[in-house]
Amino acid sequence: MRKTIITGIISFVCFYSFAQNPTYKQPVEKVSSFSQQEVVLKPSWVKDREELNTAYLKSLDPDRLLHNFRVTAGLPSEATPLDGWESPGIGLRGHFVGHYLSAVSTLVEKYQDPQLNERLTYLIDELYRCQQALGGGYLSAFPAKSFELLEEKFTGVWAPYYTYQKIMQGLLDVYTRTGNKKAYDILLGMASYADNRMSKLDEETIRKMMYTAVANPQNEMGAMNELLYKLYKLSGDPKYLALAELFDPEWFLTPLSRNEDILSGLHANTHLVLVNGFAERYSITQEEKYHNAVIHFWDMLIHRHAYANGSSSGPRPIATTPTSVTAEHWGEPDHLCNTLSKEIAESCVSHNTQKLTSYLFSWTADPAYADVYMNMFYNAVLPTQSDHSGSYVYHLPLGSPRNKKYLKENDFFCCSGSSVEAFSQLNSGIYYHDDSALWVNLYTPSEVNWKEKKVRLAQDSHFPKDKAVRFTVSTKQKSTFTLKLFIPSWANEVEVYVNKEKQAVNTSPASYLELNRTWRDKDEVTLVFHYDFHLKAMPDTPKVFAIYYGPMLLAFESNKEVVLKGNRAEELLTNLSVTDEEQARFRLVNDGNTYPLRPFFDIDKESYGVYATIRNY
């Protein structure tokens, strides 16, 4: 209870500080999300994924996480250094700790887990000691000379601001989610250090530092702009607004605002997080330039650079680094057939695309954004985790034949960090509200506590394998509001029942079913979706396609390239059938061969293929 009160006080202080600023305008959000405490995952296969992630977070030794920070600060450490990208001498060391702080603070906020809360307090106390030893507000697991090299040569050092931002974001999350004031003090010191460094640079130096158009740019800035805009909202200090703007590169922002597709050749995650920062800026100043940049970018990304499941990134059209031959970059718009390497669809990119999509939904309540979010949740995000070990993938290949290459527990790659954070927040994006309506955007067993209405709404199902979703209202008094249930683009037919009585309502794909009534305790609503098979073709050819059954992207269980025979891909739909409804198992009969299929999120160690090719010879 005490943590709930503290978090509420912090929220009020944040809003009050923000509202007192001259740049403050009325919120741009049409709908609001619920807090982590207000939405609880009920036992289900999705909840199981969260628990796998939590078990991994608990398994990590905090002294090993702190080792490089202590060494950099000149403090003693007897811990064994971490491996992978957290090894001593690796430029990004410390970045995972930022993600760890964000993930653990989320779990502490939701569940008040005493073990994780104690660990979080210990980490913050020790990081504070490191910062005090270093002096000047600086805190990192690498020495400050990395920033000096960045400012002098703009390369030759591995993304110091990227890592610095991860730590700052972790501290911000610890403060706002758990009320740890020391975390906020550390954050302010780090921000002041960054402000002091940047204030000494001329415009040309800053411009060169922010130019990241080359392959795998070493001067990647991370989400410094987004973090600093959030800090401005929290603190009300205008210096953070000015500092954040320095991390908004004009060479990237201006063309996007004009709807110019400049994504080809860019390192995907370097630039995607900048757009999340643009969205934060728009929420403060409501400048049209930032709004347009965000809207246009999302449209370009989803409709011209993304695969069927909403994921993106892969080979660079002009490859100049070993990585860019196969991974991490955007290609030419509407040209995806020749990009299906074994290293496409970086997990970080999928997580940040979902984040951007949630920004846009909150602005508009447009079902088009809910549709992409649902597709990515089931078919791009959940498939990145092993449902047995809880391990994550760096890339999620969609060609054939392919295998998921799971990261080792000691790799600590960028996607290790973004994934532990994302899987601590699987209860996000399910429900939204305004003063009079409740939106349901995802169908997964959960319960939301709508405090303002004194209403709880619970949903139960085994969606998406189960086609029926049941909602139950809990309230001590009658409550009038509109329940808006998302009807996805694939849902051509939906049955609707209220208290077991079938309703004479018409639903249409990519819309909301609106039930406006005075609700009573134990009222029930049931949706029964009707699934069918449908195809999503590559933008550059209808002969390369992925197969869906309702909301589920299917994968061929095959260790061979999937090449089918026929004239048109649509002809295959008549030869697809369900072999096990409960387990969601399917088959395709083609040219005398039988191909088993299953949901992509069910694939673990098996060889598979997602995109198939059809030929008439």
Coordinates of C-alpha atoms in Angstrom, one line a residue:
M1 CA 0.0 0.0 0.0
R2 CA 2.8 2.4 0.9
K3 CA 4.4 1.9 -2.5
T4 CA 1.1 2.6 -4.2
I5 CA 0.7 5.9 -2.3
I6 CA 4.3 6.9 -3.2
T7 CA 3.8 6.1 -6.8
G8 CA 0.5 8.1 -6.8
I9 CA 2.3 11.1 -5.2
I10 CA 5.1 10.9 -7.8
S11 CA 2.5 10.9 -10.6
F12 CA 0.8 14.0 -9.2
V13 CA 4.1 15.8 -8.8
C14 CA 5.1 14.9 -12.4
F15 CA 1.8 16.3 -13.7
Y16 CA 2.0 19.4 -11.6
S17 CA 5.5 20.2 -12.6
F18 CA 4.7 19.6 -16.2
A19 CA 1.5 21.7 -16.0
Q20 CA 3.4 24.7 -14.6
N21 CA 5.7 25.0 -17.6
P22 CA 5.1 27.6 -20.3
T23 CA 5.4 24.9 -23.0
Y24 CA 2.6 22.9 -21.4
K25 CA -0.5 22.3 -23.5
Q26 CA -3.5 20.1 -23.1
P27 CA -2.6 16.4 -23.4
V28 CA -2.5 15.0 -27.0
E29 CA -3.7 11.6 -25.8
K30 CA -7.3 10.8 -26.7
V31 CA -7.2 7.7 -24.5
S32 CA -5.0 6.7 -21.6
S33 CA -3.4 3.4 -20.7
F34 CA -3.7 1.9 -17.2
S35 CA -0.8 1.7 -14.8
Q36 CA 1.2 -1.5 -14.3
Q37 CA -0.6 -2.1 -11.0
E38 CA -4.1 -1.8 -12.5
V39 CA -3.7 -4.6 -15.0
V40 CA -3.0 -8.1 -13.8
L41 CA -2.2 -11.1 -16.0
K42 CA -4.2 -14.2 -15.0
P43 CA -2.7 -17.7 -15.2
S44 CA -2.3 -18.5 -18.9
W45 CA 0.4 -19.2 -21.5
V46 CA 1.2 -15.5 -21.6
K47 CA 1.6 -15.3 -17.8
D48 CA 3.9 -18.3 -18.1
R49 CA 6.1 -16.2 -20.5
E50 CA 6.3 -13.4 -17.9
E51 CA 7.3 -15.9 -15.2
L52 CA 10.1 -17.4 -17.3
N53 CA 11.5 -13.8 -17.7
T54 CA 11.1 -13.1 -13.9
A55 CA 13.0 -16.3 -13.0
Y56 CA 15.9 -15.2 -15.2
L57 CA 16.0 -11.7 -13.7
K58 CA 16.1 -13.3 -10.2
S59 CA 19.0 -15.6 -11.3
L60 CA 21.4 -12.7 -12.0
D61 CA 24.0 -11.8 -9.4
P62 CA 23.7 -8.1 -8.5
D63 CA 27.4 -7.8 -7.7
R64 CA 28.3 -9.1 -11.1
L65 CA 26.0 -6.5 -12.6
L66 CA 27.8 -3.8 -10.6
H67 CA 31.3 -5.0 -11.3
N68 CA 32.2 -2.7 -14.2
F69 CA 30.7 0.3 -12.5
R70 CA 32.8 -0.3 -9.4
V71 CA 36.0 -0.8 -11.3
T72 CA 35.4 2.3 -13.4
A73 CA 34.8 4.3 -10.1
G74 CA 37.9 2.9 -8.5
L75 CA 36.0 0.9 -5.9
P76 CA 36.9 -2.7 -5.0
S77 CA 35.0 -5.6 -6.6
E78 CA 35.5 -9.3 -6.0
A79 CA 32.7 -10.3 -8.4
T80 CA 33.4 -12.3 -11.6
P81 CA 32.8 -9.9 -14.6
L82 CA 29.9 -10.6 -16.8
D83 CA 30.4 -11.9 -20.3
G84 CA 29.3 -11.0 -23.8
W85 CA 28.5 -7.3 -24.4
E86 CA 28.9 -6.7 -20.6
S87 CA 32.6 -7.8 -20.6
P88 CA 35.3 -5.5 -19.4
G89 CA 36.6 -3.6 -22.4
I90 CA 33.4 -3.8 -24.4
G91 CA 32.1 -0.4 -25.3
L92 CA 28.5 -1.1 -24.4
R93 CA 29.2 -2.5 -20.9
G94 CA 26.6 -1.2 -18.5
H95 CA 23.7 -1.1 -21.0
F96 CA 22.1 -4.3 -19.8
V97 CA 22.0 -2.9 -16.2
G98 CA 19.8 -0.1 -17.4
H99 CA 17.3 -2.6 -18.9
Y100 CA 17.5 -4.7 -15.8
L101 CA 16.6 -1.7 -13.6
S102 CA 13.6 -1.0 -15.9
A103 CA 12.4 -4.6 -15.9
V104 CA 12.8 -5.2 -12.2
S105 CA 11.2 -1.9 -11.2
T106 CA 8.2 -2.9 -13.3
L107 CA 7.9 -6.2 -11.5
V108 CA 8.3 -4.5 -8.1
E109 CA 5.6 -2.0 -9.0
K110 CA 3.2 -4.7 -10.0
Y111 CA 3.8 -7.4 -7.4
Q112 CA 5.8 -5.8 -4.6
D113 CA 8.2 -8.8 -4.8
P114 CA 10.3 -8.5 -1.6
Q115 CA 13.4 -10.2 -3.2
L116 CA 13.4 -8.0 -6.2
N117 CA 12.6 -4.9 -4.2
E118 CA 15.6 -5.6 -1.9
R119 CA 17.8 -6.2 -4.9
L120 CA 16.7 -2.9 -6.5
T121 CA 17.5 -1.0 -3.4
Y122 CA 20.9 -2.5 -3.2
L123 CA 21.7 -1.7 -6.8
I124 CA 20.7 1.9 -6.4
D125 CA 22.7 2.3 -3.2
E126 CA 25.8 0.9 -4.9
L127 CA 25.4 2.9 -8.1
Y128 CA 25.1 6.0 -5.9
R129 CA 28.4 5.1 -4.3
C130 CA 30.0 4.7 -7.7
Q131 CA 28.7 8.1 -8.9
Q132 CA 29.9 9.8 -5.7
A133 CA 33.4 8.3 -6.2
L134 CA 33.5 9.4 -9.9
G135 CA 32.3 12.9 -9.1
G136 CA 30.7 15.5 -11.3
G137 CA 27.5 13.6 -11.7
Y138 CA 29.1 11.0 -14.0
L139 CA 28.0 7.4 -13.8
S140 CA 28.9 4.6 -16.2
A141 CA 30.6 1.3 -16.5
F142 CA 33.2 2.8 -18.9
P143 CA 35.4 5.8 -18.4
A144 CA 34.4 9.3 -19.6
K145 CA 37.2 9.3 -22.2
S146 CA 34.7 7.5 -24.5
F147 CA 32.7 10.7 -24.8
E148 CA 35.9 12.6 -25.6
L149 CA 36.6 10.3 -28.5
L150 CA 33.1 10.6 -29.8
E151 CA 33.3 14.4 -29.7
E152 CA 36.7 14.5 -31.4
K153 CA 36.3 11.8 -34.1
F154 CA 32.6 10.9 -34.1
T155 CA 33.5 7.2 -34.4
G156 CA 36.1 4.8 -33.0
V157 CA 34.1 4.2 -29.8
W158 CA 31.0 2.1 -29.3
A159 CA 27.9 4.3 -28.7
P160 CA 28.6 5.8 -25.3
Y161 CA 25.4 7.8 -25.3
Y162 CA 23.4 4.7 -26.1
T163 CA 24.6 3.0 -23.0
Y164 CA 24.4 6.2 -20.9
Q165 CA 20.7 6.5 -21.9
K166 CA 19.9 3.0 -20.9
I167 CA 21.2 3.6 -17.4
M168 CA 19.4 6.9 -17.1
Q169 CA 16.1 5.3 -18.3
G170 CA 16.5 2.5 -15.8
L171 CA 17.0 5.1 -13.0
L172 CA 13.9 7.1 -14.2
D173 CA 11.8 3.9 -14.1
V174 CA 13.0 3.0 -10.6
Y175 CA 12.0 6.4 -9.3
T176 CA 8.6 6.7 -11.0
R177 CA 7.6 3.1 -10.4
T178 CA 8.9 2.5 -6.9
G179 CA 9.5 5.9 -5.4
N180 CA 13.3 5.5 -4.8
K181 CA 14.4 9.1 -4.4
K182 CA 18.1 8.2 -4.6
A183 CA 17.6 6.8 -8.1
Y184 CA 16.2 10.2 -9.1
D185 CA 19.2 12.0 -7.5
I186 CA 21.6 9.8 -9.5
L187 CA 19.6 10.5 -12.7
L188 CA 19.7 14.3 -12.2
G189 CA 23.5 14.1 -11.7
M190 CA 23.9 12.1 -15.0
A191 CA 21.7 14.5 -16.8
S192 CA 23.6 17.5 -15.6
Y193 CA 26.9 15.8 -16.7
A194 CA 25.5 15.3 -20.2
D195 CA 24.2 18.9 -20.3
N196 CA 27.6 20.2 -19.2
R197 CA 29.4 18.2 -22.0
M198 CA 27.0 19.3 -24.7
S199 CA 27.1 22.9 -23.7
K200 CA 30.7 23.1 -24.6
L201 CA 30.2 21.9 -28.1
D202 CA 29.6 24.1 -31.2
E203 CA 26.7 23.4 -33.6
E204 CA 28.9 21.8 -36.2
T205 CA 30.3 19.3 -33.8
I206 CA 26.9 18.4 -32.5
R207 CA 25.6 18.0 -36.1
K208 CA 28.4 15.5 -36.9
M209 CA 27.8 13.6 -33.7
M210 CA 24.1 13.2 -34.6
Y211 CA 24.7 12.1 -38.2
T212 CA 24.1 8.3 -38.2
A213 CA 23.4 7.5 -41.8
V214 CA 26.3 5.1 -42.2
A215 CA 26.0 1.3 -41.7
N216 CA 26.2 0.3 -38.0
P217 CA 26.9 3.8 -36.8
Q218 CA 29.3 3.8 -33.8
N219 CA 27.9 7.1 -32.7
E220 CA 24.4 5.7 -32.1
M221 CA 22.7 7.9 -29.5
G222 CA 20.1 5.6 -28.2
A223 CA 16.9 7.2 -27.0
M224 CA 18.5 10.2 -25.3
N225 CA 15.9 12.5 -26.8
E226 CA 13.0 10.5 -25.4
L227 CA 14.6 10.1 -22.0
L228 CA 15.3 13.8 -21.7
Y229 CA 11.8 14.8 -22.8
K230 CA 10.4 12.5 -20.1
L231 CA 12.8 14.0 -17.6
Y232 CA 11.6 17.5 -18.6
K233 CA 8.0 16.4 -17.9
L234 CA 9.0 15.0 -14.6
S235 CA 11.2 17.8 -13.3
G236 CA 9.8 20.9 -15.1
D237 CA 13.3 22.1 -15.7
P238 CA 13.5 23.7 -19.1
K239 CA 17.2 22.9 -19.5
Y240 CA 16.2 19.3 -20.2
L241 CA 13.8 20.3 -22.9
A242 CA 16.7 22.3 -24.6
L243 CA 19.1 19.4 -24.1
A244 CA 16.7 16.8 -25.5
E245 CA 16.3 18.9 -28.7
L246 CA 20.0 18.6 -29.3
F247 CA 19.5 14.9 -29.8
D248 CA 16.8 15.4 -32.4
P249 CA 18.8 15.2 -35.7
E250 CA 17.4 17.6 -38.3
W251 CA 18.7 15.5 -41.2
F252 CA 16.4 12.7 -40.1
L253 CA 13.5 14.7 -38.6
T254 CA 12.8 17.2 -41.4
P255 CA 12.5 14.7 -44.4
L256 CA 10.1 12.5 -42.3
S257 CA 7.9 15.5 -41.5
R258 CA 7.7 16.0 -45.3
N259 CA 6.7 12.4 -45.8
E260 CA 10.0 11.5 -47.6
D261 CA 10.9 7.9 -47.2
I262 CA 14.6 8.0 -46.3
L263 CA 14.7 4.7 -44.4
S264 CA 16.7 2.7 -47.0
G265 CA 20.2 1.9 -45.7
L266 CA 19.6 3.2 -42.2
H267 CA 20.4 1.2 -39.1
A268 CA 16.9 0.3 -37.9
N269 CA 17.0 0.5 -34.1
T270 CA 19.3 3.6 -34.1
H271 CA 16.6 5.6 -35.8
L272 CA 13.4 4.0 -34.6
V273 CA 14.1 5.0 -31.0
L274 CA 14.6 8.6 -32.2
V275 CA 11.0 8.6 -33.5
N276 CA 9.8 7.5 -30.1
G277 CA 11.6 10.6 -28.9
F278 CA 9.8 12.7 -31.5
A279 CA 6.5 11.4 -30.1
E280 CA 7.5 12.5 -26.6
R281 CA 8.3 15.9 -27.9
Y282 CA 5.0 16.2 -29.7
S283 CA 3.2 15.3 -26.4
I284 CA 4.9 18.4 -24.8
T285 CA 4.9 21.1 -27.5
Q286 CA 2.3 19.8 -30.0
E287 CA 4.5 21.0 -32.9
E288 CA 3.1 19.8 -36.2
K289 CA 6.6 19.0 -37.5
Y290 CA 7.1 16.3 -34.9
H291 CA 3.6 15.0 -35.2
N292 CA 4.0 14.6 -39.0
A293 CA 7.4 13.0 -38.6
V294 CA 6.0 10.3 -36.3
I295 CA 2.8 9.6 -38.3
H296 CA 4.7 9.4 -41.7
F297 CA 7.5 7.3 -40.3
W298 CA 5.0 4.7 -38.9
D299 CA 3.2 4.5 -42.2
M300 CA 6.5 4.1 -44.1
L301 CA 7.7 1.4 -41.7
I302 CA 4.6 -0.7 -41.5
H303 CA 3.4 -0.5 -45.0
R304 CA 6.6 -0.4 -47.0
H305 CA 9.4 -1.9 -44.9
A306 CA 7.8 -4.4 -42.5
Y307 CA 7.2 -8.1 -42.9
A308 CA 3.8 -9.8 -42.4
N309 CA 4.1 -9.8 -38.6
G310 CA 5.1 -6.1 -38.4
S311 CA 8.8 -6.9 -37.7
S312 CA 11.5 -5.2 -39.8
S313 CA 15.3 -4.9 -40.4
G314 CA 17.6 -7.0 -42.4
P315 CA 20.3 -6.6 -45.1
R316 CA 21.4 -3.2 -46.1
P317 CA 21.1 -2.4 -49.9
I318 CA 24.8 -1.2 -49.9
A319 CA 26.6 -3.4 -47.3
T320 CA 29.7 -1.9 -46.0
T321 CA 30.1 -3.8 -42.7
P322 CA 29.9 -7.5 -42.0
T323 CA 26.6 -7.1 -40.1
S324 CA 25.0 -5.0 -42.7
V325 CA 25.3 -7.8 -45.3
T326 CA 22.5 -9.7 -43.5
A327 CA 21.0 -7.7 -40.6
E328 CA 19.8 -4.7 -38.7
H329 CA 19.1 -2.2 -41.5
W330 CA 16.1 -1.2 -43.6
G331 CA 16.1 -1.8 -47.3
E332 CA 14.5 -0.3 -50.3
P333 CA 10.7 0.4 -49.8
D334 CA 8.4 -2.4 -51.1
H335 CA 11.4 -4.7 -51.8
L336 CA 11.5 -7.5 -49.2
C337 CA 11.7 -10.7 -51.2
N338 CA 15.5 -10.7 -51.4
T339 CA 16.0 -9.8 -47.7
L340 CA 15.0 -13.0 -46.0
S341 CA 18.4 -13.8 -44.5
K342 CA 18.9 -15.7 -41.3
E343 CA 19.3 -12.4 -39.4
I344 CA 16.2 -10.3 -40.1
A345 CA 13.7 -8.8 -37.7
E346 CA 15.9 -7.7 -34.8
S347 CA 14.0 -8.1 -31.5
C348 CA 14.9 -4.6 -30.3
V349 CA 13.2 -3.3 -33.5
S350 CA 10.0 -5.2 -32.8
H351 CA 9.8 -4.1 -29.2
N352 CA 10.3 -0.4 -30.2
T353 CA 7.9 -0.6 -33.1
Q354 CA 5.2 -1.8 -30.6
K355 CA 6.1 1.1 -28.3
L356 CA 5.7 3.6 -31.2
T357 CA 2.4 2.0 -32.2
S358 CA 1.1 2.4 -28.6
Y359 CA 2.0 6.1 -28.7
L360 CA -0.1 6.5 -31.9
F361 CA -3.0 4.6 -30.5
S362 CA -3.1 6.8 -27.4
W363 CA -3.3 9.9 -29.7
T364 CA -6.0 8.6 -32.0
A365 CA -7.8 5.5 -30.7
D366 CA -7.6 4.4 -34.3
P367 CA -8.2 0.6 -34.7
A368 CA -5.5 0.5 -37.4
Y369 CA -2.9 0.9 -34.7
A370 CA -4.6 -1.7 -32.5
D371 CA -4.5 -4.1 -35.4
V372 CA -0.8 -3.8 -35.9
Y373 CA -0.2 -4.0 -32.1
M374 CA -2.1 -7.3 -31.8
N375 CA -0.4 -8.8 -34.8
M376 CA 3.0 -7.9 -33.5
F377 CA 2.2 -9.1 -29.9
Y378 CA 1.3 -12.6 -31.0
N379 CA 3.4 -13.0 -34.1
A380 CA 6.5 -10.8 -33.6
V381 CA 7.1 -10.4 -29.9
L382 CA 6.0 -13.6 -28.2
P383 CA 7.8 -15.7 -30.8
T384 CA 11.1 -14.1 -29.8
Q385 CA 11.1 -16.1 -26.5
S386 CA 11.5 -19.9 -26.0
D387 CA 8.5 -21.2 -24.1
H388 CA 10.6 -23.8 -22.5
S389 CA 13.8 -22.1 -21.4
G390 CA 12.7 -18.4 -21.5
S391 CA 15.7 -17.6 -23.7
Y392 CA 15.4 -14.8 -26.4
V393 CA 16.5 -14.4 -30.0
Y394 CA 18.4 -11.5 -31.4
H395 CA 16.8 -12.1 -34.8
L396 CA 13.6 -13.7 -35.8
P397 CA 14.1 -15.1 -39.4
L398 CA 11.1 -15.7 -41.5
G399 CA 12.4 -17.5 -44.6
S400 CA 12.8 -21.3 -45.0
P401 CA 14.3 -23.4 -43.7
R402 CA 15.2 -21.5 -40.6
N403 CA 15.8 -22.0 -36.9
K404 CA 15.5 -19.7 -33.9
K405 CA 19.0 -19.0 -32.6
Y406 CA 18.6 -18.4 -28.9
L407 CA 20.9 -16.1 -27.0
K408 CA 23.0 -17.6 -24.2
E409 CA 22.3 -16.3 -20.7
N410 CA 25.7 -14.6 -20.6
D411 CA 25.5 -12.9 -24.0
F412 CA 24.0 -9.7 -22.8
F413 CA 23.4 -8.4 -26.3
C414 CA 21.1 -5.4 -26.9
C415 CA 18.2 -7.7 -27.5
S416 CA 18.8 -9.5 -24.2
G417 CA 18.2 -6.2 -22.4
S418 CA 15.2 -5.0 -24.5
S419 CA 13.6 -8.4 -24.2
V420 CA 13.8 -8.7 -20.4
E421 CA 12.2 -5.3 -20.2
A422 CA 9.5 -6.1 -22.8
F423 CA 8.5 -9.4 -21.2
S424 CA 8.2 -7.7 -17.8
Q425 CA 5.4 -5.6 -19.4
L426 CA 3.2 -8.1 -21.1
N427 CA 0.3 -6.6 -19.3
S428 CA 0.7 -3.4 -21.3
G429 CA -1.4 -2.5 -24.3
I430 CA -4.4 -4.6 -23.3
Y431 CA -6.7 -1.9 -22.0
Y432 CA -7.2 1.9 -22.5
H433 CA -9.8 4.3 -21.2
D434 CA -11.2 7.9 -21.3
D435 CA -13.8 9.3 -19.0
S436 CA -16.6 7.3 -20.3
A437 CA -15.3 4.3 -22.2
L438 CA -13.0 1.3 -21.8
W439 CA -11.1 -0.1 -24.8
V440 CA -10.0 -3.7 -25.0
N441 CA -7.2 -4.1 -27.6
L442 CA -5.8 -7.5 -26.7
Y443 CA -7.4 -10.8 -25.8
T444 CA -5.4 -12.4 -23.1
P445 CA -6.4 -13.6 -19.6
S446 CA -6.2 -10.6 -17.4
E447 CA -8.1 -8.2 -15.1
V448 CA -8.2 -4.4 -15.2
N449 CA -9.1 -2.3 -12.2
W450 CA -10.8 0.9 -13.5
K451 CA -10.6 2.8 -10.2
E452 CA -12.4 5.9 -11.4
K453 CA -15.5 3.8 -12.3
K454 CA -15.0 1.4 -9.4
V455 CA -15.3 -1.4 -11.9
R456 CA -13.2 -4.4 -12.6
L457 CA -13.2 -6.2 -15.9
A458 CA -11.8 -9.7 -16.2
Q459 CA -11.3 -11.7 -19.4
D460 CA -10.8 -15.4 -19.7
S461 CA -9.8 -17.5 -22.7
H462 CA -7.0 -19.4 -24.3
F463 CA -6.9 -16.9 -27.2
P464 CA -5.7 -17.1 -29.9
K465 CA -6.0 -20.8 -30.0
D466 CA -9.4 -20.5 -28.4
K467 CA -11.8 -18.5 -30.5
A468 CA -14.1 -17.5 -27.6
V469 CA -13.3 -14.7 -25.1
R470 CA -15.4 -14.1 -22.0
F471 CA -15.6 -10.9 -20.0
T472 CA -17.0 -10.5 -16.5
V473 CA -17.8 -7.2 -14.9
S474 CA -17.3 -6.8 -11.1
T475 CA -18.9 -3.7 -9.5
K476 CA -20.6 -3.0 -6.2
Q477 CA -22.9 -0.5 -7.8
K478 CA -24.4 0.0 -11.2
S479 CA -22.0 1.7 -13.6
T480 CA -22.7 3.3 -17.0
F481 CA -19.9 3.3 -19.6
T482 CA -19.1 2.1 -23.1
L483 CA -17.2 -1.1 -23.5
K484 CA -15.2 -1.0 -26.8
L485 CA -14.1 -4.4 -27.9
F486 CA -11.6 -4.5 -30.8
I487 CA -12.6 -6.4 -33.9
P488 CA -9.3 -7.2 -35.8
S489 CA -8.9 -6.9 -39.6
W490 CA -9.0 -10.7 -40.0
A491 CA -12.4 -11.1 -38.1
N492 CA -15.0 -11.2 -40.8
E493 CA -17.6 -12.8 -38.5
V494 CA -18.0 -12.4 -34.8
E495 CA -20.8 -13.6 -32.5
V496 CA -21.6 -11.4 -29.5
Y497 CA -23.4 -12.6 -26.3
V498 CA -24.4 -10.5 -23.3
N499 CA -25.4 -12.6 -20.3
K500 CA -25.5 -15.6 -22.6
E501 CA -28.0 -13.9 -25.0
K502 CA -26.9 -13.6 -28.5
Q503 CA -27.0 -10.0 -29.7
A504 CA -28.3 -8.8 -33.0
V505 CA -25.2 -6.6 -33.8
N506 CA -23.1 -6.2 -36.9
T507 CA -19.4 -6.1 -36.6
S508 CA -16.9 -5.1 -39.2
P509 CA -13.2 -5.9 -39.5
A510 CA -10.7 -3.3 -38.1
S511 CA -13.3 -1.5 -35.9
Y512 CA -14.7 -1.5 -32.4
L513 CA -17.8 -3.2 -31.1
E514 CA -19.4 -0.7 -28.8
L515 CA -21.6 -1.9 -25.9
N516 CA -23.0 1.2 -24.2
R517 CA -25.1 0.2 -21.1
T518 CA -25.5 0.4 -17.4
W519 CA -23.4 -2.5 -16.1
R520 CA -24.2 -4.6 -13.1
D521 CA -22.1 -7.0 -11.0
K522 CA -21.4 -10.3 -12.8
D523 CA -22.6 -9.1 -16.2
E524 CA -20.9 -11.2 -18.9
V525 CA -19.9 -10.5 -22.5
T526 CA -18.7 -13.2 -24.8
L527 CA -17.1 -12.8 -28.2
V528 CA -16.8 -15.8 -30.5
F529 CA -14.5 -15.2 -33.4
H530 CA -14.7 -17.2 -36.7
Y531 CA -11.3 -17.9 -38.1
D532 CA -10.3 -18.5 -41.7
F533 CA -7.1 -19.0 -43.6
H534 CA -5.7 -16.0 -45.3
L535 CA -2.5 -15.0 -47.0
K536 CA -0.2 -12.0 -46.6
A537 CA 2.0 -11.6 -49.7
M538 CA 5.3 -9.8 -50.1
P539 CA 4.8 -6.2 -51.4
D540 CA 7.0 -7.0 -54.4
T541 CA 5.5 -10.3 -55.5
P542 CA 2.3 -12.2 -54.7
K543 CA 4.2 -15.5 -55.2
V544 CA 6.0 -15.1 -51.9
F545 CA 3.6 -15.2 -49.0
A546 CA 2.9 -16.0 -45.3
I547 CA -0.2 -17.9 -44.1
Y548 CA -2.5 -16.9 -41.2
Y549 CA -5.3 -18.7 -39.5
G550 CA -7.3 -15.9 -37.8
P551 CA -4.8 -13.9 -35.7
M552 CA -2.1 -16.6 -35.9
L553 CA 0.9 -16.5 -38.2
L554 CA 1.6 -20.1 -39.2
A555 CA 5.0 -21.7 -39.7
F556 CA 5.7 -24.8 -41.8
E557 CA 7.4 -27.5 -39.8
S558 CA 10.1 -28.2 -42.3
N559 CA 13.8 -28.5 -42.6
K560 CA 13.7 -27.8 -46.3
E561 CA 12.9 -24.7 -48.4
V562 CA 9.1 -24.4 -48.8
V563 CA 8.5 -24.2 -52.6
L564 CA 4.9 -25.0 -53.6
K565 CA 3.4 -25.7 -57.0
G566 CA 0.5 -23.7 -58.5
N567 CA -0.4 -20.6 -60.5
R568 CA -1.8 -18.4 -57.7
A569 CA -1.1 -18.4 -54.0
E570 CA -4.8 -18.0 -53.3
E571 CA -5.4 -21.4 -54.8
L572 CA -3.7 -23.0 -51.8
L573 CA -6.4 -21.8 -49.4
T574 CA -8.8 -24.6 -50.4
N575 CA -6.1 -27.2 -49.6
L576 CA -5.5 -25.9 -46.0
S577 CA -7.2 -27.7 -43.1
V578 CA -7.2 -27.9 -39.4
T579 CA -5.9 -31.2 -37.9
D580 CA -6.2 -30.3 -34.2
E581 CA -8.4 -27.4 -33.2
E582 CA -7.3 -27.4 -29.5
Q583 CA -3.6 -27.5 -30.2
A584 CA -3.8 -25.4 -33.3
R585 CA -2.3 -27.8 -35.8
F586 CA -2.8 -27.5 -39.5
R587 CA -1.8 -29.1 -42.8
L588 CA -1.4 -28.1 -46.4
V589 CA -1.7 -30.6 -49.2
N590 CA 0.1 -29.6 -52.4
D591 CA 1.4 -31.5 -55.4
G592 CA 1.1 -34.8 -53.6
N593 CA 2.9 -33.6 -50.5
T594 CA 1.6 -32.9 -47.0
Y595 CA 3.0 -30.0 -45.0
P596 CA 2.3 -29.7 -41.3
L597 CA 1.9 -26.1 -39.9
R598 CA 1.6 -24.6 -36.4
P599 CA 1.5 -21.1 -34.9
F600 CA 4.8 -19.3 -35.1
F601 CA 4.7 -18.6 -31.4
D602 CA 4.7 -22.3 -30.7
I603 CA 7.9 -22.9 -32.6
D604 CA 10.9 -23.5 -30.3
K605 CA 13.8 -25.6 -31.5
E606 CA 12.2 -27.1 -34.6
S607 CA 13.2 -26.1 -38.1
Y608 CA 10.6 -24.1 -39.8
G609 CA 9.6 -21.8 -42.6
V610 CA 7.3 -18.8 -42.6
Y611 CA 7.4 -17.3 -46.0
A612 CA 6.7 -19.8 -48.8
T613 CA 7.1 -19.5 -52.6
I614 CA 4.7 -20.7 -55.3
R615 CA 5.8 -21.6 -58.8
N616 CA 3.8 -23.0 -61.7
Y617 CA 6.6 -25.3 -63.0

